[in-house]
mmCIF file of C-alpha atoms (C1' of nucleotides) and ligand atoms in Angstrom:
data_model
loop_
_atom_site.group_PDB
_atom_site.id
_atom_site.type_symbol
_atom_site.label_atom_id
_atom_site.label_comp_id
_atom_site.label_asym_id
_atom_site.label_seq_id
_atom_site.Cartn_x
_atom_site.Cartn_y
_atom_site.Cartn_z
ATOM 1 C CA UNK A 8 -12.493 -69.479 -3.046
ATOM 2 C CA UNK A 9 -15.624 -71.193 -4.252
ATOM 3 C CA UNK A 10 -15.574 -72.731 -0.691
ATOM 4 C CA UNK A 11 -15.485 -69.446 0.928
ATOM 5 C CA UNK A 12 -18.230 -68.449 -1.331
ATOM 6 C CA UNK A 13 -20.056 -71.568 0.284
ATOM 7 C CA UNK A 14 -19.497 -70.418 3.794
ATOM 8 C CA UNK A 15 -20.541 -66.936 3.437
ATOM 9 C CA UNK A 16 -23.469 -67.651 1.373
ATOM 10 C CA UNK A 17 -24.680 -70.256 4.152
ATOM 11 C CA UNK A 18 -24.233 -68.124 6.969
ATOM 12 C CA UNK A 19 -26.762 -65.575 5.405
ATOM 13 C CA UNK A 20 -29.152 -68.566 4.381
ATOM 14 C CA UNK A 21 -28.498 -67.756 0.745
ATOM 15 C CA UNK A 22 -28.116 -70.292 -2.129
ATOM 16 C CA UNK A 23 -25.038 -71.302 -3.986
ATOM 17 C CA UNK A 24 -25.918 -71.573 -7.652
ATOM 18 C CA UNK A 25 -23.835 -71.720 -10.775
ATOM 19 C CA UNK A 26 -24.137 -68.458 -11.598
ATOM 20 C CA UNK A 27 -22.702 -67.095 -8.560
ATOM 21 C CA UNK A 28 -19.918 -69.578 -8.670
ATOM 22 C CA UNK A 29 -19.033 -68.539 -12.304
ATOM 23 C CA UNK A 30 -19.071 -64.912 -11.592
ATOM 24 C CA UNK A 31 -16.725 -65.413 -8.676
ATOM 25 C CA UNK A 32 -14.289 -67.412 -11.140
ATOM 26 C CA UNK A 33 -14.428 -64.499 -13.524
ATOM 27 C CA UNK A 34 -13.489 -62.139 -10.518
ATOM 28 C CA UNK A 35 -10.761 -64.210 -9.411
ATOM 29 C CA UNK A 36 -9.090 -64.957 -12.711
ATOM 30 C CA UNK A 37 -9.105 -61.052 -13.212
ATOM 31 C CA UNK A 38 -7.860 -60.471 -9.752
ATOM 32 C CA UNK A 39 -5.987 -57.101 -9.464
ATOM 33 C CA UNK A 40 -8.043 -55.606 -12.310
ATOM 34 C CA UNK A 41 -11.020 -53.351 -11.777
ATOM 35 C CA UNK A 42 -13.810 -54.711 -13.941
ATOM 36 C CA UNK A 43 -17.184 -52.860 -15.127
ATOM 37 C CA UNK A 44 -20.598 -55.053 -14.654
ATOM 38 C CA UNK A 45 -20.592 -55.240 -18.544
ATOM 39 C CA UNK A 46 -17.065 -56.815 -18.619
ATOM 40 C CA UNK A 47 -17.891 -59.417 -16.368
ATOM 41 C CA UNK A 48 -20.844 -60.112 -18.482
ATOM 42 C CA UNK A 49 -19.060 -60.162 -21.451
ATOM 43 C CA UNK A 50 -16.470 -62.466 -19.936
ATOM 44 C CA UNK A 51 -18.972 -64.862 -18.708
ATOM 45 C CA UNK A 52 -20.860 -64.922 -22.029
ATOM 46 C CA UNK A 53 -17.504 -66.051 -23.832
ATOM 47 C CA UNK A 54 -16.956 -68.732 -21.287
ATOM 48 C CA UNK A 55 -20.450 -69.908 -21.528
ATOM 49 C CA UNK A 56 -21.644 -72.857 -24.093
ATOM 50 C CA UNK A 57 -23.753 -71.673 -26.970
ATOM 51 C CA UNK A 58 -27.183 -70.240 -25.760
ATOM 52 C CA UNK A 59 -26.711 -70.452 -21.789
ATOM 53 C CA UNK A 60 -25.759 -66.802 -21.150
ATOM 54 C CA UNK A 61 -26.266 -65.378 -17.465
ATOM 55 C CA UNK A 62 -28.426 -62.492 -17.512
ATOM 56 C CA UNK A 63 -27.137 -58.821 -17.092
ATOM 57 C CA UNK A 64 -29.672 -58.204 -14.366
ATOM 58 C CA UNK A 65 -28.105 -61.343 -12.628
ATOM 59 C CA UNK A 66 -24.730 -59.979 -12.801
ATOM 60 C CA UNK A 67 -25.658 -56.717 -11.419
ATOM 61 C CA UNK A 68 -27.528 -58.254 -8.544
ATOM 62 C CA UNK A 69 -24.441 -60.576 -7.825
ATOM 63 C CA UNK A 70 -22.117 -57.869 -7.591
ATOM 64 C CA UNK A 71 -24.319 -56.089 -5.108
ATOM 65 C CA UNK A 72 -24.609 -59.180 -3.238
ATOM 66 C CA UNK A 73 -20.922 -60.050 -3.108
ATOM 67 C CA UNK A 74 -20.060 -56.220 -1.732
ATOM 68 C CA UNK A 75 -22.870 -56.674 0.927
ATOM 69 C CA UNK A 76 -21.108 -60.068 2.088
ATOM 70 C CA UNK A 77 -17.472 -58.544 1.728
ATOM 71 C CA UNK A 78 -16.287 -60.355 -1.459
ATOM 72 C CA UNK A 79 -15.695 -57.382 -3.567
ATOM 73 C CA UNK A 80 -15.032 -53.915 -3.332
ATOM 74 C CA UNK A 81 -17.285 -51.422 -5.491
ATOM 75 C CA UNK A 82 -15.607 -48.552 -6.788
ATOM 76 C CA UNK A 83 -18.350 -45.851 -7.922
ATOM 77 C CA UNK A 84 -17.193 -43.359 -10.351
ATOM 78 C CA UNK A 85 -18.218 -40.060 -11.563
ATOM 79 C CA UNK A 86 -19.758 -40.372 -15.177
ATOM 80 C CA UNK A 87 -18.398 -43.925 -15.695
ATOM 81 C CA UNK A 88 -19.899 -47.404 -14.788
ATOM 82 C CA UNK A 89 -18.834 -48.684 -11.429
ATOM 83 C CA UNK A 90 -16.041 -51.212 -11.292
ATOM 84 C CA UNK A 91 -15.323 -54.189 -8.779
ATOM 85 C CA UNK A 92 -12.399 -55.711 -7.592
ATOM 86 C CA UNK A 93 -12.308 -59.139 -5.595
ATOM 87 C CA UNK A 94 -11.029 -58.364 -1.873
ATOM 88 C CA UNK A 95 -7.964 -60.161 -1.453
ATOM 89 C CA UNK A 96 -6.554 -61.031 2.112
ATOM 90 C CA UNK A 97 -2.910 -60.063 0.804
ATOM 91 C CA UNK A 98 -4.007 -56.621 -0.053
ATOM 92 C CA UNK A 99 -5.761 -54.053 2.203
ATOM 93 C CA UNK A 100 -8.676 -51.832 1.209
ATOM 94 C CA UNK A 101 -7.223 -48.617 -0.754
ATOM 95 C CA UNK A 102 -7.829 -45.548 -2.493
ATOM 96 C CA UNK A 103 -7.421 -44.980 -6.340
ATOM 97 C CA UNK A 104 -6.296 -42.528 -8.865
ATOM 98 C CA UNK A 105 -8.298 -42.780 -12.087
ATOM 99 C CA UNK A 106 -6.704 -41.549 -15.403
ATOM 100 C CA UNK A 107 -9.108 -39.614 -17.537
ATOM 101 C CA UNK A 108 -7.268 -40.477 -20.803
ATOM 102 C CA UNK A 109 -6.835 -44.323 -20.767
ATOM 103 C CA UNK A 110 -9.258 -45.008 -17.971
ATOM 104 C CA UNK A 111 -6.674 -47.061 -15.876
ATOM 105 C CA UNK A 112 -6.863 -47.328 -12.143
ATOM 106 C CA UNK A 113 -3.832 -47.605 -9.764
ATOM 107 C CA UNK A 114 -3.944 -47.718 -6.031
ATOM 108 C CA UNK A 115 -2.665 -44.940 -3.767
ATOM 109 C CA UNK A 116 0.254 -45.888 -1.306
ATOM 110 C CA UNK A 117 -1.486 -46.646 1.880
ATOM 111 C CA UNK A 118 0.703 -44.539 3.945
ATOM 112 C CA UNK A 119 0.300 -41.399 1.857
ATOM 113 C CA UNK A 120 -3.437 -41.913 2.051
ATOM 114 C CA UNK A 121 -3.297 -42.387 5.659
ATOM 115 C CA UNK A 122 -1.357 -39.600 6.558
ATOM 116 C CA UNK A 123 -3.667 -37.154 4.451
ATOM 117 C CA UNK A 124 -6.766 -38.723 5.714
ATOM 118 C CA UNK A 125 -5.369 -37.965 9.345
ATOM 119 C CA UNK A 126 -4.551 -34.476 8.377
ATOM 120 C CA UNK A 127 -8.043 -33.912 7.119
ATOM 121 C CA UNK A 128 -9.718 -35.201 10.068
ATOM 122 C CA UNK A 129 -7.436 -33.358 12.456
ATOM 123 C CA UNK A 130 -7.831 -29.856 10.542
ATOM 124 C CA UNK A 131 -11.949 -30.170 9.582
ATOM 125 C CA UNK A 132 -13.064 -33.055 11.680
ATOM 126 C CA UNK A 133 -14.210 -34.757 8.374
ATOM 127 C CA UNK A 134 -14.002 -38.419 8.382
ATOM 128 C CA UNK A 135 -13.001 -39.907 5.330
ATOM 129 C CA UNK A 136 -14.704 -42.812 4.331
ATOM 130 C CA UNK A 137 -12.495 -46.258 3.343
ATOM 131 C CA UNK A 138 -11.588 -46.361 -0.265
ATOM 132 C CA UNK A 139 -13.693 -43.188 -0.850
ATOM 133 C CA UNK A 140 -10.822 -41.213 -2.385
ATOM 134 C CA UNK A 141 -10.857 -41.553 -5.960
ATOM 135 C CA UNK A 142 -8.668 -39.069 -7.581
ATOM 136 C CA UNK A 143 -8.847 -38.186 -11.415
ATOM 137 C CA UNK A 144 -6.121 -37.012 -13.445
ATOM 138 C CA UNK A 145 -3.537 -38.400 -15.842
ATOM 139 C CA UNK A 146 -1.263 -41.355 -15.612
ATOM 140 C CA UNK A 147 2.540 -41.387 -15.907
ATOM 141 C CA UNK A 148 2.142 -43.251 -19.154
ATOM 142 C CA UNK A 149 -0.405 -40.833 -20.709
ATOM 143 C CA UNK A 150 1.571 -37.564 -19.649
ATOM 144 C CA UNK A 151 4.795 -39.375 -21.586
ATOM 145 C CA UNK A 152 2.560 -39.696 -24.512
ATOM 146 C CA UNK A 153 1.843 -36.239 -24.743
ATOM 147 C CA UNK A 154 5.388 -35.235 -24.062
ATOM 148 C CA UNK A 155 6.240 -37.529 -27.010
ATOM 149 C CA UNK A 156 4.163 -35.737 -29.553
ATOM 150 C CA UNK A 157 5.888 -32.361 -29.244
ATOM 151 C CA UNK B 1 -21.075 -9.307 -12.674
ATOM 152 C CA UNK B 2 -23.617 -8.939 -15.388
ATOM 153 C CA UNK B 3 -21.069 -7.132 -16.899
ATOM 154 C CA UNK B 4 -18.436 -9.718 -17.191
ATOM 155 C CA UNK B 5 -21.117 -12.038 -18.488
ATOM 156 C CA UNK B 6 -21.623 -9.457 -21.429
ATOM 157 C CA UNK B 7 -17.854 -9.480 -22.100
ATOM 158 C CA UNK B 8 -17.164 -13.074 -22.107
ATOM 159 C CA UNK B 9 -20.220 -13.790 -24.501
ATOM 160 C CA UNK B 10 -19.227 -11.146 -26.855
ATOM 161 C CA UNK B 11 -15.983 -12.618 -27.096
ATOM 162 C CA UNK B 12 -17.303 -15.836 -28.561
ATOM 163 C CA UNK B 13 -19.979 -14.376 -30.555
ATOM 164 C CA UNK B 14 -22.749 -15.562 -28.206
ATOM 165 C CA UNK B 15 -25.899 -13.651 -27.209
ATOM 166 C CA UNK B 16 -26.876 -12.328 -23.909
ATOM 167 C CA UNK B 17 -30.413 -13.315 -23.343
ATOM 168 C CA UNK B 18 -32.561 -13.060 -20.389
ATOM 169 C CA UNK B 19 -32.271 -16.497 -19.021
ATOM 170 C CA UNK B 20 -28.923 -16.203 -19.214
ATOM 171 C CA UNK B 21 -28.824 -13.355 -16.919
ATOM 172 C CA UNK B 22 -31.356 -14.692 -14.714
ATOM 173 C CA UNK B 23 -29.156 -17.718 -14.249
ATOM 174 C CA UNK B 24 -26.076 -15.821 -13.416
ATOM 175 C CA UNK B 25 -27.861 -13.711 -10.872
ATOM 176 C CA UNK B 26 -29.232 -16.989 -9.036
ATOM 177 C CA UNK B 27 -25.423 -18.187 -9.044
ATOM 178 C CA UNK B 28 -24.419 -15.086 -7.584
ATOM 179 C CA UNK B 29 -26.984 -14.905 -5.030
ATOM 180 C CA UNK B 30 -25.991 -18.260 -4.025
ATOM 181 C CA UNK B 31 -22.176 -17.755 -4.112
ATOM 182 C CA UNK B 32 -20.528 -19.852 -1.695
ATOM 183 C CA UNK B 33 -22.860 -22.745 -2.068
ATOM 184 C CA UNK B 34 -22.742 -25.625 -4.566
ATOM 185 C CA UNK B 35 -25.965 -26.141 -6.378
ATOM 186 C CA UNK B 36 -27.619 -28.754 -8.468
ATOM 187 C CA UNK B 37 -29.151 -28.107 -11.775
ATOM 188 C CA UNK B 38 -32.511 -28.856 -10.440
ATOM 189 C CA UNK B 39 -32.055 -26.270 -7.786
ATOM 190 C CA UNK B 40 -31.052 -23.547 -9.931
ATOM 191 C CA UNK B 41 -34.331 -24.518 -12.021
ATOM 192 C CA UNK B 42 -36.365 -24.260 -9.030
ATOM 193 C CA UNK B 43 -34.972 -20.874 -7.861
ATOM 194 C CA UNK B 44 -35.622 -19.627 -11.124
ATOM 195 C CA UNK B 45 -38.995 -20.508 -11.380
ATOM 196 C CA UNK B 46 -39.913 -19.076 -7.986
ATOM 197 C CA UNK B 47 -38.144 -15.894 -8.915
ATOM 198 C CA UNK B 48 -40.255 -15.883 -12.404
ATOM 199 C CA UNK B 49 -43.689 -14.255 -12.844
ATOM 200 C CA UNK B 50 -46.439 -16.592 -13.724
ATOM 201 C CA UNK B 51 -46.319 -18.980 -16.529
ATOM 202 C CA UNK B 52 -42.781 -17.726 -17.863
ATOM 203 C CA UNK B 53 -40.321 -20.346 -16.573
ATOM 204 C CA UNK B 54 -36.975 -21.080 -17.937
ATOM 205 C CA UNK B 55 -36.905 -24.442 -19.083
ATOM 206 C CA UNK B 56 -34.874 -27.307 -17.558
ATOM 207 C CA UNK B 57 -33.067 -27.866 -20.582
ATOM 208 C CA UNK B 58 -31.976 -24.494 -20.915
ATOM 209 C CA UNK B 59 -30.523 -24.608 -17.430
ATOM 210 C CA UNK B 60 -28.447 -27.656 -18.454
ATOM 211 C CA UNK B 61 -26.934 -25.956 -21.394
ATOM 212 C CA UNK B 62 -26.307 -22.746 -19.708
ATOM 213 C CA UNK B 63 -24.362 -24.500 -16.973
ATOM 214 C CA UNK B 64 -22.405 -26.296 -19.631
ATOM 215 C CA UNK B 65 -21.695 -22.977 -21.596
ATOM 216 C CA UNK B 66 -20.790 -21.097 -18.191
ATOM 217 C CA UNK B 67 -18.305 -23.838 -17.419
ATOM 218 C CA UNK B 68 -16.829 -23.547 -20.866
ATOM 219 C CA UNK B 69 -16.405 -19.923 -20.667
ATOM 220 C CA UNK B 70 -14.978 -20.294 -17.023
ATOM 221 C CA UNK B 71 -17.955 -18.820 -14.842
ATOM 222 C CA UNK B 72 -18.445 -21.684 -13.175
ATOM 223 C CA UNK B 73 -17.041 -24.863 -11.754
ATOM 224 C CA UNK B 74 -18.893 -28.294 -12.221
ATOM 225 C CA UNK B 75 -18.457 -30.794 -9.487
ATOM 226 C CA UNK B 76 -19.333 -34.165 -10.617
ATOM 227 C CA UNK B 77 -20.613 -36.499 -8.110
ATOM 228 C CA UNK B 78 -20.519 -40.439 -7.876
ATOM 229 C CA UNK B 79 -24.246 -41.383 -8.049
ATOM 230 C CA UNK B 80 -25.620 -37.939 -7.644
ATOM 231 C CA UNK B 81 -26.361 -35.024 -9.566
ATOM 232 C CA UNK B 82 -23.439 -32.791 -10.366
ATOM 233 C CA UNK B 83 -23.500 -29.342 -8.640
ATOM 234 C CA UNK B 84 -21.908 -25.948 -9.534
ATOM 235 C CA UNK B 85 -20.450 -23.149 -7.887
ATOM 236 C CA UNK B 86 -19.738 -19.527 -9.079
ATOM 237 C CA UNK B 87 -15.820 -19.204 -9.578
ATOM 238 C CA UNK B 88 -14.993 -15.901 -7.386
ATOM 239 C CA UNK B 89 -11.912 -14.090 -8.117
ATOM 240 C CA UNK B 90 -11.304 -14.000 -4.243
ATOM 241 C CA UNK B 91 -11.226 -17.756 -4.201
ATOM 242 C CA UNK B 92 -8.795 -20.337 -5.695
ATOM 243 C CA UNK B 93 -10.190 -23.405 -7.674
ATOM 244 C CA UNK B 94 -10.254 -26.277 -4.726
ATOM 245 C CA UNK B 95 -11.116 -29.662 -4.042
ATOM 246 C CA UNK B 96 -14.103 -31.290 -1.849
ATOM 247 C CA UNK B 97 -15.317 -33.002 0.909
ATOM 248 C CA UNK B 98 -18.675 -34.360 0.551
ATOM 249 C CA UNK B 99 -20.610 -35.803 3.394
ATOM 250 C CA UNK B 100 -22.830 -38.829 2.998
ATOM 251 C CA UNK B 101 -25.034 -38.024 5.560
ATOM 252 C CA UNK B 102 -26.233 -34.535 5.083
ATOM 253 C CA UNK B 103 -24.860 -34.086 1.585
ATOM 254 C CA UNK B 104 -23.064 -31.097 2.634
ATOM 255 C CA UNK B 105 -19.923 -29.914 0.610
ATOM 256 C CA UNK B 106 -16.951 -28.224 2.159
ATOM 257 C CA UNK B 107 -13.763 -27.226 0.611
ATOM 258 C CA UNK B 108 -10.321 -28.796 1.225
ATOM 259 C CA UNK B 109 -7.630 -26.533 2.383
ATOM 260 C CA UNK B 110 -5.330 -25.488 -0.389
ATOM 261 C CA UNK B 111 -2.005 -26.103 1.335
ATOM 262 C CA UNK B 112 -3.041 -29.586 2.446
ATOM 263 C CA UNK B 113 -4.085 -30.464 -1.025
ATOM 264 C CA UNK B 114 -1.390 -29.111 -2.712
ATOM 265 C CA UNK B 115 1.017 -31.375 -0.605
ATOM 266 C CA UNK B 116 -0.824 -34.270 -1.218
ATOM 267 C CA UNK B 117 -0.962 -33.494 -4.996
ATOM 268 C CA UNK B 118 2.859 -33.200 -4.841
ATOM 269 C CA UNK B 119 3.547 -36.207 -2.917
ATOM 270 C CA UNK B 120 1.251 -38.291 -5.450
ATOM 271 C CA UNK B 121 3.428 -36.919 -8.588
ATOM 272 C CA UNK B 122 6.647 -37.437 -6.796
ATOM 273 C CA UNK B 123 5.625 -41.065 -5.978
ATOM 274 C CA UNK B 124 3.624 -42.175 -8.983
ATOM 275 C CA UNK B 125 4.058 -40.002 -12.031
ATOM 276 C CA UNK B 126 0.272 -39.273 -11.845
ATOM 277 C CA UNK B 127 -0.841 -35.818 -12.342
ATOM 278 C CA UNK B 128 -3.782 -34.826 -10.230
ATOM 279 C CA UNK B 129 -6.506 -32.648 -12.044
ATOM 280 C CA UNK B 130 -7.484 -29.475 -10.732
ATOM 281 C CA UNK B 131 -10.486 -29.754 -8.351
ATOM 282 C CA UNK B 132 -10.980 -33.162 -8.999
ATOM 283 C CA UNK B 133 -10.364 -34.600 -5.420
ATOM 284 C CA UNK B 134 -13.858 -35.368 -4.459
ATOM 285 C CA UNK B 135 -13.360 -37.124 -0.674
ATOM 286 C CA UNK B 136 -16.566 -38.882 0.539
ATOM 287 C CA UNK B 137 -17.138 -39.331 4.069
ATOM 288 C CA UNK B 138 -18.780 -37.738 7.471
ATOM 289 C CA UNK B 139 -18.652 -34.124 8.219
ATOM 290 C CA UNK B 140 -18.077 -33.184 11.992
ATOM 291 C CA UNK B 141 -21.633 -32.267 12.281
ATOM 292 C CA UNK B 142 -23.126 -35.608 11.549
ATOM 293 C CA UNK B 143 -20.288 -37.356 13.394
ATOM 294 C CA UNK B 144 -21.501 -35.304 16.591
ATOM 295 C CA UNK B 145 -25.083 -36.181 15.930
ATOM 296 C CA UNK B 146 -24.000 -40.207 15.950
ATOM 297 C CA UNK B 147 -21.842 -39.546 19.090
ATOM 298 C CA UNK B 148 -24.784 -37.572 20.777
ATOM 299 C CA UNK B 149 -27.399 -40.540 19.840
ATOM 300 C CA UNK B 150 -25.532 -42.949 21.981
ATOM 301 C "C1'" DG C 27 -37.307 0.944 -37.312
ATOM 302 C "C1'" DA C 28 -37.636 -2.969 -40.514
ATOM 303 C "C1'" DT C 29 -35.129 -6.990 -42.124
ATOM 304 C "C1'" DT C 30 -32.019 -10.687 -41.813
ATOM 305 C "C1'" DT C 31 -29.670 -14.811 -40.123
ATOM 306 C "C1'" DA C 32 -27.709 -17.335 -36.966
ATOM 307 C "C1'" DA C 33 -28.252 -18.459 -31.917
ATOM 308 C "C1'" DA C 34 -31.011 -19.655 -28.373
ATOM 309 C "C1'" DT C 35 -34.973 -21.575 -26.342
ATOM 310 C "C1'" DG C 36 -38.574 -24.827 -24.626
ATOM 311 C "C1'" DA C 37 -40.577 -29.065 -25.090
ATOM 312 C "C1'" DT C 38 -39.808 -33.502 -25.717
ATOM 313 C "C1'" DA C 39 -37.386 -37.893 -26.947
ATOM 314 C "C1'" DA C 40 -33.259 -40.426 -26.548
ATOM 315 C "C1'" DT C 41 -29.295 -42.330 -23.677
ATOM 316 C "C1'" DG C 42 -27.045 -45.173 -20.581
ATOM 317 C "C1'" DA C 43 -26.025 -47.192 -16.195
ATOM 318 C "C1'" DT C 44 -28.598 -48.992 -12.806
ATOM 319 C "C1'" DT C 45 -32.655 -50.921 -10.321
ATOM 320 C "C1'" DA C 46 -37.538 -52.681 -9.834
ATOM 321 C "C1'" DT C 47 -40.783 -56.010 -11.374
ATOM 322 C "C1'" DC C 48 -42.790 -60.570 -11.987
ATOM 323 C "C1'" DA C 49 -43.529 -64.969 -13.649
ATOM 324 C "C1'" DA C 50 -40.632 -69.226 -14.423
ATOM 325 C "C1'" DT C 51 -37.230 -72.081 -12.272
ATOM 326 C "C1'" DA C 52 -33.717 -74.113 -9.146
ATOM 327 C "C1'" DT C 53 -31.817 -74.792 -4.307
ATOM 328 C "C1'" DG C 54 -31.564 -77.171 -0.435
ATOM 329 C "C1'" DA C 55 -34.016 -78.780 3.595
ATOM 330 C "C1'" DA C 56 -37.217 -82.244 5.126
ATOM 331 C "C1'" DT D 14 -39.486 -86.663 -3.848
ATOM 332 C "C1'" DT D 15 -41.812 -82.448 -2.225
ATOM 333 C "C1'" DC D 16 -42.133 -78.183 -1.029
ATOM 334 C "C1'" DA D 17 -41.174 -73.201 0.681
ATOM 335 C "C1'" DT D 18 -38.816 -69.600 -0.926
ATOM 336 C "C1'" DA D 19 -34.517 -67.808 -3.306
ATOM 337 C "C1'" DT D 20 -32.912 -66.982 -7.702
ATOM 338 C "C1'" DT D 21 -32.808 -66.090 -12.456
ATOM 339 C "C1'" DG D 22 -34.163 -63.990 -16.951
ATOM 340 C "C1'" DA D 23 -36.405 -60.950 -19.581
ATOM 341 C "C1'" DT D 24 -37.748 -56.748 -19.493
ATOM 342 C "C1'" DA D 25 -39.790 -52.211 -17.702
ATOM 343 C "C1'" DA D 26 -38.790 -48.318 -14.989
ATOM 344 C "C1'" DT D 27 -35.995 -44.821 -13.290
ATOM 345 C "C1'" DC D 28 -32.944 -40.577 -13.237
ATOM 346 C "C1'" DA D 29 -29.663 -37.432 -14.736
ATOM 347 C "C1'" DT D 30 -28.136 -35.709 -18.625
ATOM 348 C "C1'" DT D 31 -27.792 -34.919 -23.717
ATOM 349 C "C1'" DA D 32 -29.788 -34.607 -28.333
ATOM 350 C "C1'" DT D 33 -33.275 -33.124 -31.510
ATOM 351 C "C1'" DC D 34 -36.120 -29.807 -33.775
ATOM 352 C "C1'" DA D 35 -39.476 -26.495 -34.587
ATOM 353 C "C1'" DT D 36 -40.222 -21.867 -33.034
ATOM 354 C "C1'" DT D 37 -38.381 -17.440 -31.127
ATOM 355 C "C1'" DT D 38 -35.313 -13.978 -30.330
ATOM 356 C "C1'" DA D 39 -30.728 -11.134 -30.265
ATOM 357 C "C1'" DA D 40 -28.305 -8.136 -32.857
ATOM 358 C "C1'" DA D 41 -26.009 -6.764 -36.914
ATOM 359 C "C1'" DT D 42 -27.120 -4.563 -41.045
ATOM 360 C "C1'" DC D 43 -29.858 -1.614 -43.909
HETATM 361 MN MN1 MN E 213 -8.182 -51.376 -6.494
HETATM 362 MN MN1 MN E 214 -16.436 -25.303 -3.725
HETATM 363 ZN ZN1 ZN E 215 -3.750 -42.927 -18.566
HETATM 364 ZN ZN1 ZN E 216 -22.963 -34.289 7.273
#
DNA sequence: GATTTAAATGATAATGATTATCAATATGAA
DNA sequence: TTCATATTGATAATCATTATCATTTAAATC
């Protein structure tokens, strides 16, 4: 994994730094989750020795870089901070469902999404961008809670 | 139309002001479009007599109010200013396709959206919120332009 | 029409996520 | 080790939006 980072960076004449390695490790340890830049910053701070924190600006810059070289997928959100997830070879790029109550993010089934995307382009000529579907609503867990309160 | 404004405002002990009327007129004249607050502000400025501009803060506040009383639909956008459209009795609340090239906004066919929404809830229990689908990509016009350039 | 009071307005400050700036530091090739 | 330049960290700037607050106004009451 750090290996892959090395390769990708060298390809573009970029340098391997402790900051970039540390950020990648955090992303790897949180694989499957969708992290805000701030989360990553805090996790890094928790891991670092006294007084040697990685700057927040560096985290922002690194996420931008990691997206450019194809290591992470950025998930822009309406009114909320963007989130990032490590791109895994075992899982395709996908679209998301975002709960307005608890903030959880789940993935939309690939076949379902693909089918919808095809219908849209057939009907309107509009080409849906990869992973650009972010659909807001209420997850099953939050809906249950509402039901139980009654 | 101004009539309806009157009724809605009185229902909640709110006041009918020239600013609110002027903003509603702009929205009505632009019905079918999706306007940024800034657009509304500029259109108002163009209509107003010398030196009697409506404040930008008032436009923001009024859009918030109009949404609360159900006159307009707010369309939050990723990384872009929100847009508003007057709710028309002749057209249902709908979801949107947003072009990343030209910024145009078009509506998703109701049946298509409804079907997708049902599939999602059946499969995951996730309840899609009204008008919360904002799908980013490239409109047919922009795609044509790219093709023609080659 | 004059009085009264809460609502509304306009100017401006504050906010929060993100990007830009820039001097100081560190990487990696020579 | 030297050196060019990529990177970092601190901080300022940006931009849409919201909050603040003194001043003005709608509209109910007299
Ligand atoms: Mn994901
Ligand atoms: Mn619309
Ligand atoms: Zn939830
Ligand atoms: Zn377009």
